[in-house]
């Protein structure tokens, strides 16, 4: 129940931000119409969009329509903003989930290895590479990979959407961006857990090292990682913006970016609010997952 | 102990700590170097960053055929020296990095102190705002706001500062909650000290370490964000040289001139890497466990 209240506050907040955005410059009409628009056209447009009404009324109407999934029509494409955003969603979802998988495939094995080989050469190497990876700007890394794999080697297409070949570079860039932090967290989580009593008990019981690591330690080390992923999901979406931009990936983020550039406010608002809803639902799902894999929290809730 | 021995002991101690924190020392050296480059840019740069010779456009670095020693890293699309522009670009990056941190520290720490110390309704309001802003990818927020108010150097500073203070508020609030229960705060209150004074003279100094560590990591993030905004054309406007803007220009010439995209990105990478290392070093230095190690090993040997 508390959680639901939080979700409602967050939704209201995001809708408020995206609404206020329009009024930041004072008069939204001047931003949306060309400078040399005739006087009567401005007045007509203002009336059509409802800008001549009090601001509170405007916000409430906006909220009422938004709750029904109606953000108005795109100013340029003459189509409902909601459906424009919705048809871009699958592409973004594909990118985010592939990037996420790549990150996990890099981060979790490396994190476990460097925890098991704590303070050895391998551990130091992994940790330094992780620090370097964190300092690397995502869009520069993407550009560099483009130069090497698309232009010099000619193995992969530069940009676009469709085949699995198009998917490789964007998801690898996102994965490499996300991996360092996840790796460091997996490492510290594993180190923490390997020194716990129950791990020692399991070893003393005569279980093999491999079995202890996989069954006892790994499962528990995953908990902080999953929590972090939930908390950081917003940043993952932020990284998707960057990646979509560099690779001309036809997702929500590139739609949003174009809409921002052309001052297509219905689309901007629709995509901001819907992205926020998406992020919130993922956070929620992660909370549920954590309670499932962590019996301590599960028992407390009962 | 005579004074000469004491000095050599101090020297030994300092060197010892520097060696223990060698990665942090390396990072600090990189940061100092970058600051020097930014300050003395007009003395060390070989050419004028704004004027180029169009006949010498897109020249490669000197070790490749067609390049000359006069333009070590080559020239860009209008024949300006790349190295010179990278040297001058450090000014924008560092100023944006440090100035936006200053803005967000001021707001974030202040709200965090109030929210943690006074609790109740103030805390509820501030925490809700923080939750909303942390759920939402603030890259998007920054993009949208800048697009509406118009891209410029000052706007970017303000927007970066105004959208990232919640990180500080969350950390500071948690710290205040921890410190305000302790005996010395209780004692100050018993002595009749006013709330404001307790907050600023008793609690605030204790949380400075966390703020410092977070800030150093934030500077790195801001530099990358500034680069990304300028890359999209929403940040520093041409012809002012900035690393992100140079990368943005380079996209068009990527097929033929790889150096245009490589070196500015390398500059961003080195700067953020140095700052991250410095931040890790500061954190280790303030970590009580690690500091105990420094001191105890000193006592054993000295």
PDB file of N, CA and C in Angstrom, chain A residues 130-216:
ATOM      1  N   UNK A 130      37.741  -2.332 -14.705  1.00  0.00           N
ATOM      2  CA  UNK A 130      36.419  -1.819 -14.344  1.00  0.00           C
ATOM      3  C   UNK A 130      36.455  -0.312 -14.100  1.00  0.00           C
ATOM      4  N   UNK A 131      37.500   0.161 -13.401  1.00  0.00           N
ATOM      5  CA  UNK A 131      37.598   1.607 -13.151  1.00  0.00           C
ATOM      6  C   UNK A 131      37.717   2.353 -14.475  1.00  0.00           C
ATOM      7  N   UNK A 132      38.524   1.780 -15.380  1.00  0.00           N
ATOM      8  CA  UNK A 132      38.672   2.436 -16.678  1.00  0.00           C
ATOM      9  C   UNK A 132      37.347   2.437 -17.437  1.00  0.00           C
ATOM     10  N   UNK A 133      36.638   1.306 -17.348  1.00  0.00           N
ATOM     11  CA  UNK A 133      35.359   1.209 -18.045  1.00  0.00           C
ATOM     12  C   UNK A 133      34.359   2.227 -17.534  1.00  0.00           C
ATOM     13  N   UNK A 134      34.435   2.513 -16.231  1.00  0.00           N
ATOM     14  CA  UNK A 134      33.501   3.490 -15.682  1.00  0.00           C
ATOM     15  C   UNK A 134      33.810   4.891 -16.168  1.00  0.00           C
ATOM     16  N   UNK A 135      35.085   5.145 -16.477  1.00  0.00           N
ATOM     17  CA  UNK A 135      35.451   6.491 -16.906  1.00  0.00           C
ATOM     18  C   UNK A 135      35.189   6.699 -18.387  1.00  0.00           C
ATOM     19  N   UNK A 136      34.864   5.624 -19.101  1.00  0.00           N
ATOM     20  CA  UNK A 136      34.736   5.731 -20.553  1.00  0.00           C
ATOM     21  C   UNK A 136      33.377   6.291 -20.941  1.00  0.00           C
ATOM     22  N   UNK A 137      33.354   7.389 -21.721  1.00  0.00           N
ATOM     23  CA  UNK A 137      32.049   7.886 -22.153  1.00  0.00           C
ATOM     24  C   UNK A 137      31.428   6.889 -23.126  1.00  0.00           C
ATOM     25  N   UNK A 138      30.168   6.546 -22.858  1.00  0.00           N
ATOM     26  CA  UNK A 138      29.477   5.533 -23.650  1.00  0.00           C
ATOM     27  C   UNK A 138      29.452   5.866 -25.136  1.00  0.00           C
ATOM     28  N   UNK A 139      29.149   7.132 -25.460  1.00  0.00           N
ATOM     29  CA  UNK A 139      28.984   7.445 -26.878  1.00  0.00           C
ATOM     30  C   UNK A 139      30.308   7.437 -27.617  1.00  0.00           C
ATOM     31  N   UNK A 140      31.397   7.736 -26.886  1.00  0.00           N
ATOM     32  CA  UNK A 140      32.706   7.666 -27.541  1.00  0.00           C
ATOM     33  C   UNK A 140      33.079   6.216 -27.819  1.00  0.00           C
ATOM     34  N   UNK A 141      32.837   5.358 -26.835  1.00  0.00           N
ATOM     35  CA  UNK A 141      33.116   3.937 -27.018  1.00  0.00           C
ATOM     36  C   UNK A 141      32.331   3.405 -28.216  1.00  0.00           C
ATOM     37  N   UNK A 142      31.064   3.813 -28.331  1.00  0.00           N
ATOM     38  CA  UNK A 142      30.237   3.372 -29.444  1.00  0.00           C
ATOM     39  C   UNK A 142      30.833   3.837 -30.779  1.00  0.00           C
ATOM     40  N   UNK A 143      31.286   5.106 -30.807  1.00  0.00           N
ATOM     41  CA  UNK A 143      31.887   5.636 -32.043  1.00  0.00           C
ATOM     42  C   UNK A 143      33.139   4.855 -32.412  1.00  0.00           C
ATOM     43  N   UNK A 144      33.973   4.553 -31.392  1.00  0.00           N
ATOM     44  CA  UNK A 144      35.215   3.834 -31.651  1.00  0.00           C
ATOM     45  C   UNK A 144      34.920   2.442 -32.210  1.00  0.00           C
ATOM     46  N   UNK A 145      33.910   1.769 -31.618  1.00  0.00           N
ATOM     47  CA  UNK A 145      33.573   0.442 -32.117  1.00  0.00           C
ATOM     48  C   UNK A 145      33.070   0.514 -33.550  1.00  0.00           C
ATOM     49  N   UNK A 146      32.316   1.583 -33.834  1.00  0.00           N
ATOM     50  CA  UNK A 146      31.839   1.789 -35.198  1.00  0.00           C
ATOM     51  C   UNK A 146      33.003   1.906 -36.167  1.00  0.00           C
ATOM     52  N   UNK A 147      34.006   2.732 -35.775  1.00  0.00           N
ATOM     53  CA  UNK A 147      35.140   2.932 -36.677  1.00  0.00           C
ATOM     54  C   UNK A 147      35.848   1.604 -36.923  1.00  0.00           C
ATOM     55  N   UNK A 148      36.068   0.842 -35.841  1.00  0.00           N
ATOM     56  CA  UNK A 148      36.842  -0.391 -35.991  1.00  0.00           C
ATOM     57  C   UNK A 148      36.038  -1.466 -36.727  1.00  0.00           C
ATOM     58  N   UNK A 149      34.832  -1.759 -36.260  1.00  0.00           N
ATOM     59  CA  UNK A 149      34.124  -2.925 -36.788  1.00  0.00           C
ATOM     60  C   UNK A 149      33.329  -2.636 -38.054  1.00  0.00           C
ATOM     61  N   UNK A 150      32.891  -1.408 -38.233  1.00  0.00           N
ATOM     62  CA  UNK A 150      32.089  -1.126 -39.415  1.00  0.00           C
ATOM     63  C   UNK A 150      32.936  -0.554 -40.542  1.00  0.00           C
ATOM     64  N   UNK A 151      33.847   0.363 -40.193  1.00  0.00           N
ATOM     65  CA  UNK A 151      34.539   1.062 -41.266  1.00  0.00           C
ATOM     66  C   UNK A 151      35.836   0.359 -41.641  1.00  0.00           C
ATOM     67  N   UNK A 152      36.660   0.007 -40.616  1.00  0.00           N
ATOM     68  CA  UNK A 152      37.933  -0.630 -40.943  1.00  0.00           C
ATOM     69  C   UNK A 152      37.753  -2.085 -41.327  1.00  0.00           C
ATOM     70  N   UNK A 153      37.005  -2.839 -40.516  1.00  0.00           N
ATOM     71  CA  UNK A 153      36.874  -4.262 -40.777  1.00  0.00           C
ATOM     72  C   UNK A 153      35.681  -4.582 -41.669  1.00  0.00           C
ATOM     73  N   UNK A 154      34.665  -3.705 -41.630  1.00  0.00           N
ATOM     74  CA  UNK A 154      33.511  -3.909 -42.491  1.00  0.00           C
ATOM     75  C   UNK A 154      32.671  -5.114 -42.136  1.00  0.00           C
ATOM     76  N   UNK A 155      32.729  -5.536 -40.863  1.00  0.00           N
ATOM     77  CA  UNK A 155      31.973  -6.734 -40.477  1.00  0.00           C
ATOM     78  C   UNK A 155      30.512  -6.443 -40.205  1.00  0.00           C
ATOM     79  N   UNK A 156      30.244  -5.265 -39.666  1.00  0.00           N
ATOM     80  CA  UNK A 156      28.896  -4.978 -39.180  1.00  0.00           C
ATOM     81  C   UNK A 156      28.371  -3.695 -39.805  1.00  0.00           C
ATOM     82  N   UNK A 157      27.053  -3.577 -39.944  1.00  0.00           N
ATOM     83  CA  UNK A 157      26.476  -2.335 -40.476  1.00  0.00           C
ATOM     84  C   UNK A 157      26.645  -1.188 -39.479  1.00  0.00           C
ATOM     85  N   UNK A 158      26.780   0.040 -39.998  1.00  0.00           N
ATOM     86  CA  UNK A 158      27.040   1.192 -39.142  1.00  0.00           C
ATOM     87  C   UNK A 158      25.840   1.511 -38.266  1.00  0.00           C
ATOM     88  N   UNK A 159      24.651   1.521 -38.863  1.00  0.00           N
ATOM     89  CA  UNK A 159      23.484   1.846 -38.051  1.00  0.00           C
ATOM     90  C   UNK A 159      22.268   1.242 -38.717  1.00  0.00           C
ATOM     91  N   UNK A 160      21.139   1.362 -38.045  1.00  0.00           N
ATOM     92  CA  UNK A 160      19.915   0.812 -38.599  1.00  0.00           C
ATOM     93  C   UNK A 160      19.331  -0.222 -37.677  1.00  0.00           C
ATOM     94  N   UNK A 161      18.336  -0.923 -38.174  1.00  0.00           N
ATOM     95  CA  UNK A 161      17.546  -1.797 -37.320  1.00  0.00           C
ATOM     96  C   UNK A 161      17.006  -2.908 -38.193  1.00  0.00           C
ATOM     97  N   UNK A 162      16.952  -4.124 -37.668  1.00  0.00           N
ATOM     98  CA  UNK A 162      16.362  -5.201 -38.442  1.00  0.00           C
ATOM     99  C   UNK A 162      16.999  -6.546 -38.127  1.00  0.00           C
ATOM    100  N   UNK A 163      18.229  -6.758 -38.600  1.00  0.00           N
ATOM    101  CA  UNK A 163      18.832  -8.075 -38.423  1.00  0.00           C
ATOM    102  C   UNK A 163      19.616  -8.141 -37.115  1.00  0.00           C
ATOM    103  N   UNK A 164      20.089  -9.342 -36.786  1.00  0.00           N
ATOM    104  CA  UNK A 164      20.874  -9.504 -35.560  1.00  0.00           C
ATOM    105  C   UNK A 164      22.196  -8.761 -35.659  1.00  0.00           C
ATOM    106  N   UNK A 165      22.655  -8.535 -36.879  1.00  0.00           N
ATOM    107  CA  UNK A 165      23.926  -7.821 -37.028  1.00  0.00           C
ATOM    108  C   UNK A 165      23.814  -6.385 -36.544  1.00  0.00           C
ATOM    109  N   UNK A 166      22.619  -5.807 -36.737  1.00  0.00           N
ATOM    110  CA  UNK A 166      22.416  -4.437 -36.273  1.00  0.00           C
ATOM    111  C   UNK A 166      22.413  -4.342 -34.757  1.00  0.00           C
ATOM    112  N   UNK A 167      22.072  -5.467 -34.136  1.00  0.00           N
ATOM    113  CA  UNK A 167      21.878  -5.463 -32.703  1.00  0.00           C
ATOM    114  C   UNK A 167      23.201  -5.542 -31.939  1.00  0.00           C
ATOM    115  N   UNK A 168      24.226  -6.107 -32.590  1.00  0.00           N
ATOM    116  CA  UNK A 168      25.456  -6.423 -31.841  1.00  0.00           C
ATOM    117  C   UNK A 168      26.099  -5.188 -31.227  1.00  0.00           C
ATOM    118  N   UNK A 169      26.452  -4.214 -32.068  1.00  0.00           N
ATOM    119  CA  UNK A 169      27.198  -3.058 -31.538  1.00  0.00           C
ATOM    120  C   UNK A 169      26.421  -2.282 -30.480  1.00  0.00           C
ATOM    121  N   UNK A 170      25.141  -1.950 -30.724  1.00  0.00           N
ATOM    122  CA  UNK A 170      24.424  -1.219 -29.655  1.00  0.00           C
ATOM    123  C   UNK A 170      24.376  -1.978 -28.346  1.00  0.00           C
ATOM    124  N   UNK A 171      24.084  -3.293 -28.401  1.00  0.00           N
ATOM    125  CA  UNK A 171      23.955  -3.980 -27.112  1.00  0.00           C
ATOM    126  C   UNK A 171      25.313  -4.156 -26.451  1.00  0.00           C
ATOM    127  N   UNK A 172      26.370  -4.357 -27.249  1.00  0.00           N
ATOM    128  CA  UNK A 172      27.700  -4.464 -26.630  1.00  0.00           C
ATOM    129  C   UNK A 172      28.081  -3.135 -25.983  1.00  0.00           C
ATOM    130  N   UNK A 173      27.787  -2.008 -26.652  1.00  0.00           N
ATOM    131  CA  UNK A 173      28.157  -0.719 -26.017  1.00  0.00           C
ATOM    132  C   UNK A 173      27.425  -0.538 -24.710  1.00  0.00           C
ATOM    133  N   UNK A 174      26.129  -0.862 -24.705  1.00  0.00           N
ATOM    134  CA  UNK A 174      25.385  -0.703 -23.465  1.00  0.00           C
ATOM    135  C   UNK A 174      25.874  -1.666 -22.401  1.00  0.00           C
ATOM    136  N   UNK A 175      26.180  -2.889 -22.822  1.00  0.00           N
ATOM    137  CA  UNK A 175      26.668  -3.883 -21.865  1.00  0.00           C
ATOM    138  C   UNK A 175      27.973  -3.453 -21.238  1.00  0.00           C
ATOM    139  N   UNK A 176      28.893  -2.955 -22.079  1.00  0.00           N
ATOM    140  CA  UNK A 176      30.195  -2.541 -21.563  1.00  0.00           C
ATOM    141  C   UNK A 176      30.041  -1.338 -20.638  1.00  0.00           C
ATOM    142  N   UNK A 177      29.050  -0.496 -20.926  1.00  0.00           N
ATOM    143  CA  UNK A 177      28.817   0.659 -20.061  1.00  0.00           C
ATOM    144  C   UNK A 177      28.342   0.217 -18.684  1.00  0.00           C
ATOM    145  N   UNK A 178      27.489  -0.806 -18.680  1.00  0.00           N
ATOM    146  CA  UNK A 178      26.862  -1.190 -17.422  1.00  0.00           C
ATOM    147  C   UNK A 178      27.706  -2.185 -16.639  1.00  0.00           C
ATOM    148  N   UNK A 179      28.574  -2.932 -17.321  1.00  0.00           N
ATOM    149  CA  UNK A 179      29.275  -4.040 -16.669  1.00  0.00           C
ATOM    150  C   UNK A 179      30.160  -3.636 -15.487  1.00  0.00           C
ATOM    151  N   UNK A 180      30.973  -2.560 -15.596  1.00  0.00           N
ATOM    152  CA  UNK A 180      31.945  -2.314 -14.510  1.00  0.00           C
ATOM    153  C   UNK A 180      31.310  -2.211 -13.136  1.00  0.00           C
ATOM    154  N   UNK A 181      30.234  -1.442 -13.042  1.00  0.00           N
ATOM    155  CA  UNK A 181      29.624  -1.245 -11.743  1.00  0.00           C
ATOM    156  C   UNK A 181      29.057  -2.553 -11.209  1.00  0.00           C
ATOM    157  N   UNK A 182      28.384  -3.294 -12.087  1.00  0.00           N
ATOM    158  CA  UNK A 182      27.813  -4.573 -11.681  1.00  0.00           C
ATOM    159  C   UNK A 182      28.910  -5.524 -11.235  1.00  0.00           C
ATOM    160  N   UNK A 183      30.041  -5.482 -11.971  1.00  0.00           N
ATOM    161  CA  UNK A 183      31.140  -6.373 -11.611  1.00  0.00           C
ATOM    162  C   UNK A 183      31.688  -6.039 -10.233  1.00  0.00           C
ATOM    163  N   UNK A 184      31.887  -4.766  -9.974  1.00  0.00           N
ATOM    164  CA  UNK A 184      32.433  -4.378  -8.669  1.00  0.00           C
ATOM    165  C   UNK A 184      31.485  -4.781  -7.553  1.00  0.00           C
ATOM    166  N   UNK A 185      30.198  -4.648  -7.818  1.00  0.00           N
ATOM    167  CA  UNK A 185      29.220  -4.993  -6.793  1.00  0.00           C
ATOM    168  C   UNK A 185      29.158  -6.504  -6.573  1.00  0.00           C
ATOM    169  N   UNK A 186      29.204  -7.271  -7.674  1.00  0.00           N
ATOM    170  CA  UNK A 186      29.228  -8.731  -7.534  1.00  0.00           C
ATOM    171  C   UNK A 186      30.442  -9.139  -6.725  1.00  0.00           C
ATOM    172  N   UNK A 187      31.588  -8.501  -7.032  1.00  0.00           N
ATOM    173  CA  UNK A 187      32.822  -8.846  -6.338  1.00  0.00           C
ATOM    174  C   UNK A 187      32.698  -8.579  -4.841  1.00  0.00           C
ATOM    175  N   UNK A 188      32.234  -7.361  -4.498  1.00  0.00           N
ATOM    176  CA  UNK A 188      32.196  -7.051  -3.067  1.00  0.00           C
ATOM    177  C   UNK A 188      31.133  -7.891  -2.363  1.00  0.00           C
ATOM    178  N   UNK A 189      30.010  -8.191  -3.078  1.00  0.00           N
ATOM    179  CA  UNK A 189      28.986  -9.036  -2.482  1.00  0.00           C
ATOM    180  C   UNK A 189      29.514 -10.438  -2.210  1.00  0.00           C
ATOM    181  N   UNK A 190      30.241 -10.991  -3.191  1.00  0.00           N
ATOM    182  CA  UNK A 190      30.814 -12.327  -3.027  1.00  0.00           C
ATOM    183  C   UNK A 190      31.811 -12.341  -1.874  1.00  0.00           C
ATOM    184  N   UNK A 191      32.683 -11.342  -1.833  1.00  0.00           N
ATOM    185  CA  UNK A 191      33.704 -11.285  -0.776  1.00  0.00           C
ATOM    186  C   UNK A 191      33.042 -11.267   0.586  1.00  0.00           C
ATOM    187  N   UNK A 192      31.981 -10.463   0.674  1.00  0.00           N
ATOM    188  CA  UNK A 192      31.262 -10.331   1.927  1.00  0.00           C
ATOM    189  C   UNK A 192      30.702 -11.689   2.357  1.00  0.00           C
ATOM    190  N   UNK A 193      30.109 -12.375   1.390  1.00  0.00           N
ATOM    191  CA  UNK A 193      29.396 -13.613   1.717  1.00  0.00           C
ATOM    192  C   UNK A 193      30.356 -14.768   1.955  1.00  0.00           C
ATOM    193  N   UNK A 194      31.486 -14.776   1.224  1.00  0.00           N
ATOM    194  CA  UNK A 194      32.445 -15.878   1.409  1.00  0.00           C
ATOM    195  C   UNK A 194      33.013 -15.896   2.825  1.00  0.00           C
ATOM    196  N   UNK A 195      32.949 -14.742   3.519  1.00  0.00           N
ATOM    197  CA  UNK A 195      33.488 -14.719   4.874  1.00  0.00           C
ATOM    198  C   UNK A 195      32.411 -15.003   5.921  1.00  0.00           C
ATOM    199  N   UNK A 196      31.186 -15.290   5.460  1.00  0.00           N
ATOM    200  CA  UNK A 196      30.097 -15.548   6.413  1.00  0.00           C
ATOM    201  C   UNK A 196      30.207 -16.941   7.027  1.00  0.00           C
ATOM    202  N   UNK A 197      29.549 -17.090   8.172  1.00  0.00           N
ATOM    203  CA  UNK A 197      29.627 -18.357   8.885  1.00  0.00           C
ATOM    204  C   UNK A 197      29.047 -19.521   8.093  1.00  0.00           C
ATOM    205  N   UNK A 198      27.894 -19.263   7.418  1.00  0.00           N
ATOM    206  CA  UNK A 198      27.250 -20.412   6.785  1.00  0.00           C
ATOM    207  C   UNK A 198      28.061 -20.960   5.621  1.00  0.00           C
ATOM    208  N   UNK A 199      28.871 -20.084   5.008  1.00  0.00           N
ATOM    209  CA  UNK A 199      29.735 -20.591   3.944  1.00  0.00           C
ATOM    210  C   UNK A 199      30.816 -21.480   4.558  1.00  0.00           C
ATOM    211  N   UNK A 200      31.353 -21.017   5.695  1.00  0.00           N
ATOM    212  CA  UNK A 200      32.362 -21.831   6.371  1.00  0.00           C
ATOM    213  C   UNK A 200      31.772 -23.175   6.809  1.00  0.00           C
ATOM    214  N   UNK A 201      30.535 -23.121   7.306  1.00  0.00           N
ATOM    215  CA  UNK A 201      29.872 -24.358   7.717  1.00  0.00           C
ATOM    216  C   UNK A 201      29.735 -25.310   6.535  1.00  0.00           C
ATOM    217  N   UNK A 202      29.306 -24.746   5.412  1.00  0.00           N
ATOM    218  CA  UNK A 202      29.114 -25.594   4.242  1.00  0.00           C
ATOM    219  C   UNK A 202      30.417 -26.234   3.815  1.00  0.00           C
ATOM    220  N   UNK A 203      31.505 -25.442   3.886  1.00  0.00           N
ATOM    221  CA  UNK A 203      32.821 -25.994   3.529  1.00  0.00           C
ATOM    222  C   UNK A 203      33.206 -27.077   4.541  1.00  0.00           C
ATOM    223  N   UNK A 204      32.952 -26.807   5.825  1.00  0.00           N
ATOM    224  CA  UNK A 204      33.348 -27.743   6.870  1.00  0.00           C
ATOM    225  C   UNK A 204      32.560 -29.045   6.750  1.00  0.00           C
ATOM    226  N   UNK A 205      31.338 -28.918   6.242  1.00  0.00           N
ATOM    227  CA  UNK A 205      30.500 -30.097   6.060  1.00  0.00           C
ATOM    228  C   UNK A 205      31.093 -31.025   5.009  1.00  0.00           C
ATOM    229  N   UNK A 206      32.043 -30.517   4.238  1.00  0.00           N
ATOM    230  CA  UNK A 206      32.687 -31.343   3.238  1.00  0.00           C
ATOM    231  C   UNK A 206      32.171 -31.121   1.836  1.00  0.00           C
ATOM    232  N   UNK A 207      31.356 -30.063   1.650  1.00  0.00           N
ATOM    233  CA  UNK A 207      30.907 -29.750   0.296  1.00  0.00           C
ATOM    234  C   UNK A 207      32.078 -29.219  -0.519  1.00  0.00           C
ATOM    235  N   UNK A 208      32.047 -29.495  -1.816  1.00  0.00           N
ATOM    236  CA  UNK A 208      33.152 -29.029  -2.651  1.00  0.00           C
ATOM    237  C   UNK A 208      33.074 -27.512  -2.783  1.00  0.00           C
ATOM    238  N   UNK A 209      34.231 -26.924  -3.070  1.00  0.00           N
ATOM    239  CA  UNK A 209      34.310 -25.474  -3.201  1.00  0.00           C
ATOM    240  C   UNK A 209      33.362 -24.962  -4.275  1.00  0.00           C
ATOM    241  N   UNK A 210      33.322 -25.695  -5.380  1.00  0.00           N
ATOM    242  CA  UNK A 210      32.472 -25.281  -6.489  1.00  0.00           C
ATOM    243  C   UNK A 210      31.003 -25.221  -6.053  1.00  0.00           C
ATOM    244  N   UNK A 211      30.590 -26.265  -5.320  1.00  0.00           N
ATOM    245  CA  UNK A 211      29.201 -26.359  -4.910  1.00  0.00           C
ATOM    246  C   UNK A 211      28.853 -25.217  -3.952  1.00  0.00           C
ATOM    247  N   UNK A 212      29.779 -24.910  -3.034  1.00  0.00           N
ATOM    248  CA  UNK A 212      29.545 -23.826  -2.078  1.00  0.00           C
ATOM    249  C   UNK A 212      29.395 -22.506  -2.827  1.00  0.00           C
ATOM    250  N   UNK A 213      30.313 -22.274  -3.776  1.00  0.00           N
ATOM    251  CA  UNK A 213      30.276 -21.002  -4.502  1.00  0.00           C
ATOM    252  C   UNK A 213      28.973 -20.876  -5.274  1.00  0.00           C
ATOM    253  N   UNK A 214      28.600 -21.943  -5.995  1.00  0.00           N
ATOM    254  CA  UNK A 214      27.430 -21.844  -6.864  1.00  0.00           C
ATOM    255  C   UNK A 214      26.138 -21.822  -6.047  1.00  0.00           C
ATOM    256  N   UNK A 215      26.019 -22.757  -5.084  1.00  0.00           N
ATOM    257  CA  UNK A 215      24.720 -22.887  -4.416  1.00  0.00           C
ATOM    258  C   UNK A 215      24.544 -21.923  -3.248  1.00  0.00           C
ATOM    259  N   UNK A 216      25.597 -21.749  -2.460  1.00  0.00           N
ATOM    260  CA  UNK A 216      25.414 -20.950  -1.253  1.00  0.00           C
ATOM    261  C   UNK A 216      25.753 -19.472  -1.472  1.00  0.00           C
TER     262      UNK A 216
END
